[in-house]
PDB file of C-alpha atoms in Angstrom:
ATOM      1  CA  MET A   1      -6.127 -17.914   7.025  1.00 67.00           C
ATOM      2  CA  SER A   2      -5.319 -18.501   3.255  1.00 75.00           C
ATOM      3  CA  CYS A   3      -2.836 -15.639   3.191  1.00 82.00           C
ATOM      4  CA  LYS A   4       0.445 -16.800   1.922  1.00 82.00           C
ATOM      5  CA  VAL A   5       2.434 -14.488   4.321  1.00 85.00           C
ATOM      6  CA  ARG A   6       0.174 -15.501   7.322  1.00 81.00           C
ATOM      7  CA  ARG A   7       3.142 -16.982   9.343  1.00 80.00           C
ATOM      8  CA  GLN A   8       5.602 -14.223   8.413  1.00 81.00           C
ATOM      9  CA  ALA A   9       3.507 -11.101   8.911  1.00 84.00           C
ATOM     10  CA  ILE A  10       2.415  -9.346  12.012  1.00 85.00           C
ATOM     11  CA  CYS A  11      -0.646 -11.572  11.938  1.00 87.00           C
ATOM     12  CA  ALA A  12       1.616 -14.375  13.089  1.00 86.00           C
ATOM     13  CA  ALA A  13       1.182 -13.089  16.722  1.00 88.00           C
ATOM     14  CA  LEU A  14      -2.506 -14.031  16.681  1.00 88.00           C
ATOM     15  CA  ALA A  15      -4.035 -17.497  16.953  1.00 90.00           C
ATOM     16  CA  ASP A  16      -6.196 -18.670  14.135  1.00 88.00           C
ATOM     17  CA  HIS A  17      -9.277 -18.030  16.058  1.00 88.00           C
ATOM     18  CA  GLU A  18      -8.235 -14.429  16.928  1.00 89.00           C
ATOM     19  CA  LEU A  19      -7.821 -13.270  13.287  1.00 90.00           C
ATOM     20  CA  THR A  20     -11.318 -12.001  13.085  1.00 91.00           C
ATOM     21  CA  ASP A  21     -10.666  -8.911  15.151  1.00 90.00           C
ATOM     22  CA  LEU A  22      -7.815  -7.956  12.800  1.00 89.00           C
ATOM     23  CA  GLU A  23      -9.611  -8.796   9.610  1.00 90.00           C
ATOM     24  CA  THR A  24     -12.605  -6.608  10.556  1.00 93.00           C
ATOM     25  CA  ILE A  25     -10.363  -3.468  10.405  1.00 94.00           C
ATOM     26  CA  MET A  26      -8.226  -4.491   7.345  1.00 93.00           C
ATOM     27  CA  THR A  27      -8.475  -3.434   3.809  1.00 94.00           C
ATOM     28  CA  HIS A  28      -6.688  -4.749   0.725  1.00 93.00           C
ATOM     29  CA  ARG A  29      -4.876  -2.338  -1.527  1.00 96.00           C
ATOM     30  CA  ILE A  30      -3.206  -2.800  -4.864  1.00 97.00           C
ATOM     31  CA  VAL A  31      -0.375  -0.423  -5.972  1.00 97.00           C
ATOM     32  CA  ASP A  32       0.937  -0.557  -9.535  1.00 97.00           C
ATOM     33  CA  ARG A  33       4.489  -0.423 -10.299  1.00 95.00           C
ATOM     34  CA  GLY A  34       6.029   3.124  -9.958  1.00 95.00           C
ATOM     35  CA  GLN A  35       3.032   4.273  -7.913  1.00 97.00           C
ATOM     36  CA  ALA A  36       3.419   5.629  -4.242  1.00 96.00           C
ATOM     37  CA  LEU A  37       1.589   3.917  -1.452  1.00 96.00           C
ATOM     38  CA  VAL A  38       2.465   6.912   0.882  1.00 94.00           C
ATOM     39  CA  TYR A  39       4.391  10.140   0.496  1.00 93.00           C
ATOM     40  CA  GLU A  40       7.175  11.612   2.540  1.00 91.00           C
ATOM     41  CA  GLY A  41       5.668  14.256   4.914  1.00 90.00           C
ATOM     42  CA  ASP A  42       2.185  12.782   4.877  1.00 90.00           C
ATOM     43  CA  PRO A  43       0.505  12.150   8.292  1.00 89.00           C
ATOM     44  CA  PRO A  44       0.626   8.345   8.835  1.00 87.00           C
ATOM     45  CA  ALA A  45      -2.935   6.981   8.696  1.00 90.00           C
ATOM     46  CA  PHE A  46      -2.269   3.275   8.261  1.00 92.00           C
ATOM     47  CA  ALA A  47       0.189   0.438   9.062  1.00 91.00           C
ATOM     48  CA  TYR A  48       0.760  -2.103   6.242  1.00 93.00           C
ATOM     49  CA  ASN A  49       1.621  -5.691   5.696  1.00 92.00           C
ATOM     50  CA  ILE A  50       3.135  -6.525   2.273  1.00 93.00           C
ATOM     51  CA  ILE A  51       1.329  -9.489   0.800  1.00 93.00           C
ATOM     52  CA  ASP A  52       2.775  -9.615  -2.733  1.00 92.00           C
ATOM     53  CA  GLY A  53       5.312  -7.515  -4.760  1.00 93.00           C
ATOM     54  CA  GLY A  54       7.568  -5.178  -3.063  1.00 94.00           C
ATOM     55  CA  LEU A  55       8.179  -1.503  -2.062  1.00 95.00           C
ATOM     56  CA  LYS A  56      11.236   0.857  -2.005  1.00 95.00           C
ATOM     57  CA  LEU A  57      11.348   3.509   0.681  1.00 93.00           C
ATOM     58  CA  TYR A  58      13.152   6.602  -0.232  1.00 92.00           C
ATOM     59  CA  LYS A  59      13.855  10.236   0.836  1.00 90.00           C
ATOM     60  CA  SER A  60      13.998  13.014  -1.695  1.00 86.00           C
ATOM     61  CA  LEU A  61      16.290  16.013  -2.050  1.00 82.00           C
ATOM     62  CA  ALA A  62      15.097  19.374  -3.493  1.00 82.00           C
ATOM     63  CA  ASP A  63      16.943  18.715  -6.759  1.00 85.00           C
ATOM     64  CA  GLY A  64      15.282  15.657  -7.359  1.00 81.00           C
ATOM     65  CA  ARG A  65      17.948  13.200  -6.204  1.00 83.00           C
ATOM     66  CA  ILE A  66      16.796  10.361  -3.967  1.00 84.00           C
ATOM     67  CA  GLN A  67      18.210   8.044  -1.379  1.00 87.00           C
ATOM     68  CA  VAL A  68      16.672   4.667  -1.157  1.00 91.00           C
ATOM     69  CA  THR A  69      16.616   3.625   2.493  1.00 89.00           C
ATOM     70  CA  ALA A  70      14.952   0.262   2.358  1.00 90.00           C
ATOM     71  CA  PHE A  71      13.308  -2.418   0.365  1.00 93.00           C
ATOM     72  CA  LEU A  72      10.230  -4.322   1.675  1.00 92.00           C
ATOM     73  CA  LEU A  73       9.089  -7.683   0.418  1.00 91.00           C
ATOM     74  CA  PRO A  74       6.199 -10.133   1.073  1.00 90.00           C
ATOM     75  CA  GLY A  75       5.735 -10.571   4.759  1.00 88.00           C
ATOM     76  CA  ASP A  76       7.331  -7.290   5.713  1.00 90.00           C
ATOM     77  CA  PHE A  77       5.650  -4.691   7.813  1.00 89.00           C
ATOM     78  CA  LEU A  78       5.516  -0.978   7.191  1.00 90.00           C
ATOM     79  CA  GLY A  79       4.472   1.103  10.237  1.00 82.00           C
ATOM     80  CA  ILE A  80       5.902   3.907  12.434  1.00 72.00           C
ATOM     81  CA  SER A  81       4.726   6.110  15.104  1.00 61.00           C
ATOM     82  CA  SER A  82       1.276   7.407  14.204  1.00 60.00           C
ATOM     83  CA  ARG A  83       2.205  10.841  15.649  1.00 69.00           C
ATOM     84  CA  SER A  84       4.905  11.719  13.319  1.00 76.00           C
ATOM     85  CA  PRO A  85       4.965  12.797   9.637  1.00 86.00           C
ATOM     86  CA  LEU A  86       6.182  10.001   7.302  1.00 87.00           C
ATOM     87  CA  PRO A  87       9.833  10.227   6.889  1.00 86.00           C
ATOM     88  CA  PHE A  88       9.850   8.488   3.460  1.00 90.00           C
ATOM     89  CA  THR A  89       8.024   7.795   0.225  1.00 93.00           C
ATOM     90  CA  ALA A  90       7.033   4.083  -0.265  1.00 94.00           C
ATOM     91  CA  GLU A  91       6.825   3.195  -3.956  1.00 96.00           C
ATOM     92  CA  ALA A  92       5.860  -0.030  -5.562  1.00 97.00           C
ATOM     93  CA  LEU A  93       8.769  -1.944  -7.362  1.00 95.00           C
ATOM     94  CA  THR A  94       6.132  -3.973  -9.193  1.00 94.00           C
ATOM     95  CA  ARG A  95       2.415  -4.618  -8.865  1.00 96.00           C
ATOM     96  CA  THR A  96       2.144  -4.831  -5.026  1.00 96.00           C
ATOM     97  CA  GLU A  97      -0.686  -5.949  -2.715  1.00 96.00           C
ATOM     98  CA  VAL A  98      -0.876  -4.867   0.945  1.00 96.00           C
ATOM     99  CA  CYS A  99      -3.126  -5.092   3.850  1.00 94.00           C
ATOM    100  CA  ALA A 100      -3.854  -1.770   5.450  1.00 95.00           C
ATOM    101  CA  PHE A 101      -4.726  -1.186   9.060  1.00 94.00           C
ATOM    102  CA  PRO A 102      -5.986   2.215  10.184  1.00 93.00           C
ATOM    103  CA  TYR A 103      -3.988   3.185  13.202  1.00 90.00           C
ATOM    104  CA  PRO A 104      -6.925   4.239  15.598  1.00 90.00           C
ATOM    105  CA  LYS A 105      -8.609   0.874  15.040  1.00 93.00           C
ATOM    106  CA  LEU A 106      -5.337  -0.981  15.245  1.00 91.00           C
ATOM    107  CA  GLU A 107      -4.596   0.500  18.626  1.00 90.00           C
ATOM    108  CA  VAL A 108      -7.943  -0.790  19.882  1.00 92.00           C
ATOM    109  CA  VAL A 109      -6.964  -4.260  18.636  1.00 92.00           C
ATOM    110  CA  PHE A 110      -3.608  -3.922  20.521  1.00 90.00           C
ATOM    111  CA  GLU A 111      -5.607  -3.257  23.727  1.00 92.00           C
ATOM    112  CA  LYS A 112      -7.150  -6.704  23.434  1.00 92.00           C
ATOM    113  CA  TYR A 113      -4.136  -8.685  22.060  1.00 92.00           C
ATOM    114  CA  SER A 114      -1.011  -7.571  23.833  1.00 91.00           C
ATOM    115  CA  ALA A 115       0.974 -10.171  21.814  1.00 92.00           C
ATOM    116  CA  LEU A 116      -0.038  -8.288  18.621  1.00 90.00           C
ATOM    117  CA  GLU A 117       1.275  -4.982  20.192  1.00 88.00           C
ATOM    118  CA  GLU A 118       4.506  -6.567  21.064  1.00 90.00           C
ATOM    119  CA  ARG A 119       4.948  -7.895  17.575  1.00 89.00           C
ATOM    120  CA  PHE A 120       4.293  -4.422  16.215  1.00 85.00           C
ATOM    121  CA  LEU A 121       6.827  -2.824  18.535  1.00 85.00           C
ATOM    122  CA  THR A 122       9.293  -5.598  17.593  1.00 86.00           C
ATOM    123  CA  GLU A 123       8.805  -4.831  13.825  1.00 83.00           C
ATOM    124  CA  VAL A 124       9.365  -1.005  14.545  1.00 79.00           C
ATOM    125  CA  SER A 125      12.418  -1.784  16.567  1.00 79.00           C
ATOM    126  CA  ASP A 126      13.761  -4.031  13.697  1.00 79.00           C
ATOM    127  CA  GLU A 127      13.213  -1.069  11.316  1.00 77.00           C
ATOM    128  CA  VAL A 128      15.378   1.131  13.547  1.00 73.00           C
ATOM    129  CA  ALA A 129      18.163  -1.544  13.689  1.00 76.00           C
ATOM    130  CA  ALA A 130      17.973  -1.787   9.842  1.00 78.00           C
ATOM    131  CA  VAL A 131      18.590   1.937   9.685  1.00 76.00           C
ATOM    132  CA  GLN A 132      21.656   1.583  11.772  1.00 75.00           C
ATOM    133  CA  ASP A 133      22.940  -1.253   9.482  1.00 79.00           C
ATOM    134  CA  HIS A 134      22.282   0.797   6.441  1.00 81.00           C
ATOM    135  CA  MET A 135      24.298   3.675   7.863  1.00 79.00           C
ATOM    136  CA  LEU A 136      27.242   1.382   8.467  1.00 76.00           C
ATOM    137  CA  LEU A 137      26.956   0.055   4.837  1.00 78.00           C
ATOM    138  CA  LEU A 138      26.937   3.580   3.411  1.00 81.00           C
ATOM    139  CA  GLY A 139      29.668   4.930   5.666  1.00 76.00           C
ATOM    140  CA  ARG A 140      32.318   2.236   5.882  1.00 80.00           C
ATOM    141  CA  LYS A 141      31.801  -0.494   3.344  1.00 87.00           C
ATOM    142  CA  THR A 142      33.423  -0.885  -0.216  1.00 92.00           C
ATOM    143  CA  ALA A 143      31.412  -1.406  -3.265  1.00 94.00           C
ATOM    144  CA  SER A 144      31.957  -5.145  -3.125  1.00 96.00           C
ATOM    145  CA  GLU A 145      31.062  -5.314   0.593  1.00 95.00           C
ATOM    146  CA  ARG A 146      27.872  -3.302  -0.118  1.00 94.00           C
ATOM    147  CA  LEU A 147      26.561  -5.457  -2.854  1.00 96.00           C
ATOM    148  CA  ALA A 148      27.455  -8.714  -1.077  1.00 95.00           C
ATOM    149  CA  SER A 149      25.563  -7.417   1.954  1.00 93.00           C
ATOM    150  CA  PHE A 150      22.569  -6.680  -0.132  1.00 94.00           C
ATOM    151  CA  LEU A 151      22.546 -10.155  -1.728  1.00 95.00           C
ATOM    152  CA  ILE A 152      22.989 -11.864   1.602  1.00 93.00           C
ATOM    153  CA  TRP A 153      19.987  -9.741   2.981  1.00 91.00           C
ATOM    154  CA  LEU A 154      17.944 -10.734  -0.086  1.00 92.00           C
ATOM    155  CA  ALA A 155      18.745 -14.398   0.422  1.00 91.00           C
ATOM    156  CA  GLY A 156      17.776 -14.162   4.094  1.00 88.00           C
ATOM    157  CA  LYS A 157      14.315 -12.821   2.865  1.00 85.00           C
ATOM    158  CA  TYR A 158      13.646 -15.917   0.789  1.00 83.00           C
ATOM    159  CA  GLU A 159      14.806 -18.465   3.389  1.00 79.00           C
ATOM    160  CA  GLY A 160      12.157 -21.022   3.963  1.00 61.00           C
ATOM    161  CA  VAL A 161      10.427 -19.940   0.913  1.00 61.00           C
ATOM    162  CA  ALA A 162      12.741 -20.769  -1.917  1.00 61.00           C
ATOM    163  CA  PRO A 163      15.732 -23.360  -2.213  1.00 62.00           C
ATOM    164  CA  PRO A 164      19.155 -21.760  -2.383  1.00 61.00           C
ATOM    165  CA  THR A 165      19.605 -22.851  -5.902  1.00 63.00           C
ATOM    166  CA  VAL A 166      16.357 -21.222  -7.113  1.00 79.00           C
ATOM    167  CA  PRO A 167      16.728 -17.892  -8.765  1.00 88.00           C
ATOM    168  CA  LEU A 168      15.828 -15.083  -6.298  1.00 90.00           C
ATOM    169  CA  ALA A 169      13.723 -12.233  -7.667  1.00 90.00           C
ATOM    170  CA  LEU A 170      15.490  -8.922  -7.915  1.00 90.00           C
ATOM    171  CA  LEU A 171      12.377  -6.758  -7.852  1.00 89.00           C
ATOM    172  CA  ALA A 172      14.507  -3.633  -7.571  1.00 92.00           C
ATOM    173  CA  THR A 173      16.357  -2.374 -10.777  1.00 93.00           C
ATOM    174  CA  ARG A 174      20.113  -1.831 -10.893  1.00 94.00           C
ATOM    175  CA  ALA A 175      19.372   1.887 -10.439  1.00 94.00           C
ATOM    176  CA  ASP A 176      17.309   1.188  -7.386  1.00 94.00           C
ATOM    177  CA  ILE A 177      20.069  -0.881  -5.946  1.00 95.00           C
ATOM    178  CA  ALA A 178      22.609   1.728  -6.710  1.00 94.00           C
ATOM    179  CA  ASP A 179      20.585   4.357  -4.969  1.00 92.00           C
ATOM    180  CA  TYR A 180      20.160   2.046  -1.884  1.00 92.00           C
ATOM    181  CA  LEU A 181      23.895   1.133  -1.789  1.00 93.00           C
ATOM    182  CA  GLY A 182      25.007   4.794  -2.401  1.00 91.00           C
ATOM    183  CA  LEU A 183      26.904   3.732  -5.521  1.00 92.00           C
ATOM    184  CA  THR A 184      26.709   4.590  -9.195  1.00 94.00           C
ATOM    185  CA  LEU A 185      24.789   2.443 -11.661  1.00 95.00           C
ATOM    186  CA  GLU A 186      28.022   1.605 -13.315  1.00 97.00           C
ATOM    187  CA  THR A 187      29.686   0.478 -10.126  1.00 97.00           C
ATOM    188  CA  VAL A 188      26.776  -1.801  -9.275  1.00 96.00           C
ATOM    189  CA  SER A 189      26.645  -3.344 -12.744  1.00 96.00           C
ATOM    190  CA  ARG A 190      30.480  -3.823 -12.632  1.00 97.00           C
ATOM    191  CA  THR A 191      30.339  -5.500  -9.227  1.00 97.00           C
ATOM    192  CA  PHE A 192      27.553  -7.815 -10.343  1.00 97.00           C
ATOM    193  CA  SER A 193      29.641  -8.832 -13.305  1.00 96.00           C
ATOM    194  CA  GLN A 194      32.705  -9.353 -11.128  1.00 97.00           C
ATOM    195  CA  PHE A 195      30.741 -11.643  -8.624  1.00 97.00           C
ATOM    196  CA  LYS A 196      29.502 -13.515 -11.783  1.00 97.00           C
ATOM    197  CA  ARG A 197      33.028 -14.075 -13.135  1.00 97.00           C
ATOM    198  CA  GLN A 198      34.188 -15.291  -9.791  1.00 97.00           C
ATOM    199  CA  GLY A 199      31.482 -17.879  -9.622  1.00 96.00           C
ATOM    200  CA  PHE A 200      29.878 -16.340  -6.510  1.00 96.00           C
ATOM    201  CA  ILE A 201      26.535 -15.736  -8.351  1.00 96.00           C
ATOM    202  CA  GLU A 202      24.618 -16.496 -11.597  1.00 95.00           C
ATOM    203  CA  LEU A 203      22.372 -14.054 -13.377  1.00 94.00           C
ATOM    204  CA  PRO A 204      19.986 -16.099 -15.399  1.00 92.00           C
ATOM    205  CA  HIS A 205      18.011 -12.828 -16.040  1.00 89.00           C
ATOM    206  CA  ALA A 206      18.381  -9.187 -15.297  1.00 86.00           C
ATOM    207  CA  THR A 207      15.801  -9.587 -12.610  1.00 89.00           C
ATOM    208  CA  GLU A 208      17.077 -12.779 -11.038  1.00 93.00           C
ATOM    209  CA  VAL A 209      20.103 -13.985  -9.191  1.00 94.00           C
ATOM    210  CA  VAL A 210      21.309 -17.347  -7.918  1.00 94.00           C
ATOM    211  CA  LEU A 211      23.896 -17.289  -5.011  1.00 94.00           C
ATOM    212  CA  ARG A 212      26.439 -20.035  -5.923  1.00 93.00           C
ATOM    213  CA  ASN A 213      28.834 -19.259  -3.054  1.00 94.00           C
ATOM    214  CA  ARG A 214      26.802 -17.681  -0.219  1.00 93.00           C
ATOM    215  CA  GLU A 215      29.715 -18.361   2.246  1.00 94.00           C
ATOM    216  CA  ARG A 216      32.207 -16.263   0.334  1.00 96.00           C
ATOM    217  CA  LEU A 217      29.629 -13.555  -0.168  1.00 96.00           C
ATOM    218  CA  GLU A 218      29.059 -13.475   3.519  1.00 95.00           C
ATOM    219  CA  GLU A 219      32.824 -13.161   4.087  1.00 96.00           C
ATOM    220  CA  ILE A 220      33.045 -10.162   1.703  1.00 95.00           C
ATOM    221  CA  ALA A 221      29.869  -8.627   3.306  1.00 92.00           C
ATOM    222  CA  THR A 222      31.523  -8.638   6.796  1.00 89.00           C
ATOM    223  CA  GLY A 223      34.892  -7.490   5.554  1.00 84.00           C
ATOM    224  CA  ALA A 224      36.570 -10.788   6.328  1.00 74.00           C
TER     225      ALA A 224
END
């Protein structure tokens, strides 16, 4: 009831008096920055809600290169089919707190609360849609369009939580953002500087950004 992402997370599908069944199977975990919550290829044992901090999901190549496929922030859900090996590693961007739900027990709760299962399936469907959007970003968009898309996505994650003029936390490093956008670190840094010169954003700190002209960034993101 006191959880700050209660109304954003998968728990939002349950009424307050129904939370007990979910709480009885839940455990809290803390993952320090740079530590992995799960590893690519592992059998999935838990689904997770991100309570605080953030995660980056990535796939690795044999030579050590990685492709960041997603960032998860407070309120986001991490869960896939419990019958397939994990297709990614999930690493903490900063000290991160999650709620962990073991799949076998979660499925029992689903049987009691169909709304919770529907919310779970919606979250999984949203993950698939996000993968499609990311493929478009990598395959067709320019560097400016890619970074603008990322900033608009980030602003959307904070809607209802922080006013537009409040600096948004960039938990990911420039290198992480570059890996996510399929760009070099130099290109990402140069594009950030370009947006700043044009008055689209402010960068009060290396880990913060303020969107000063969101409308223009949205136009850039969509190729307008």
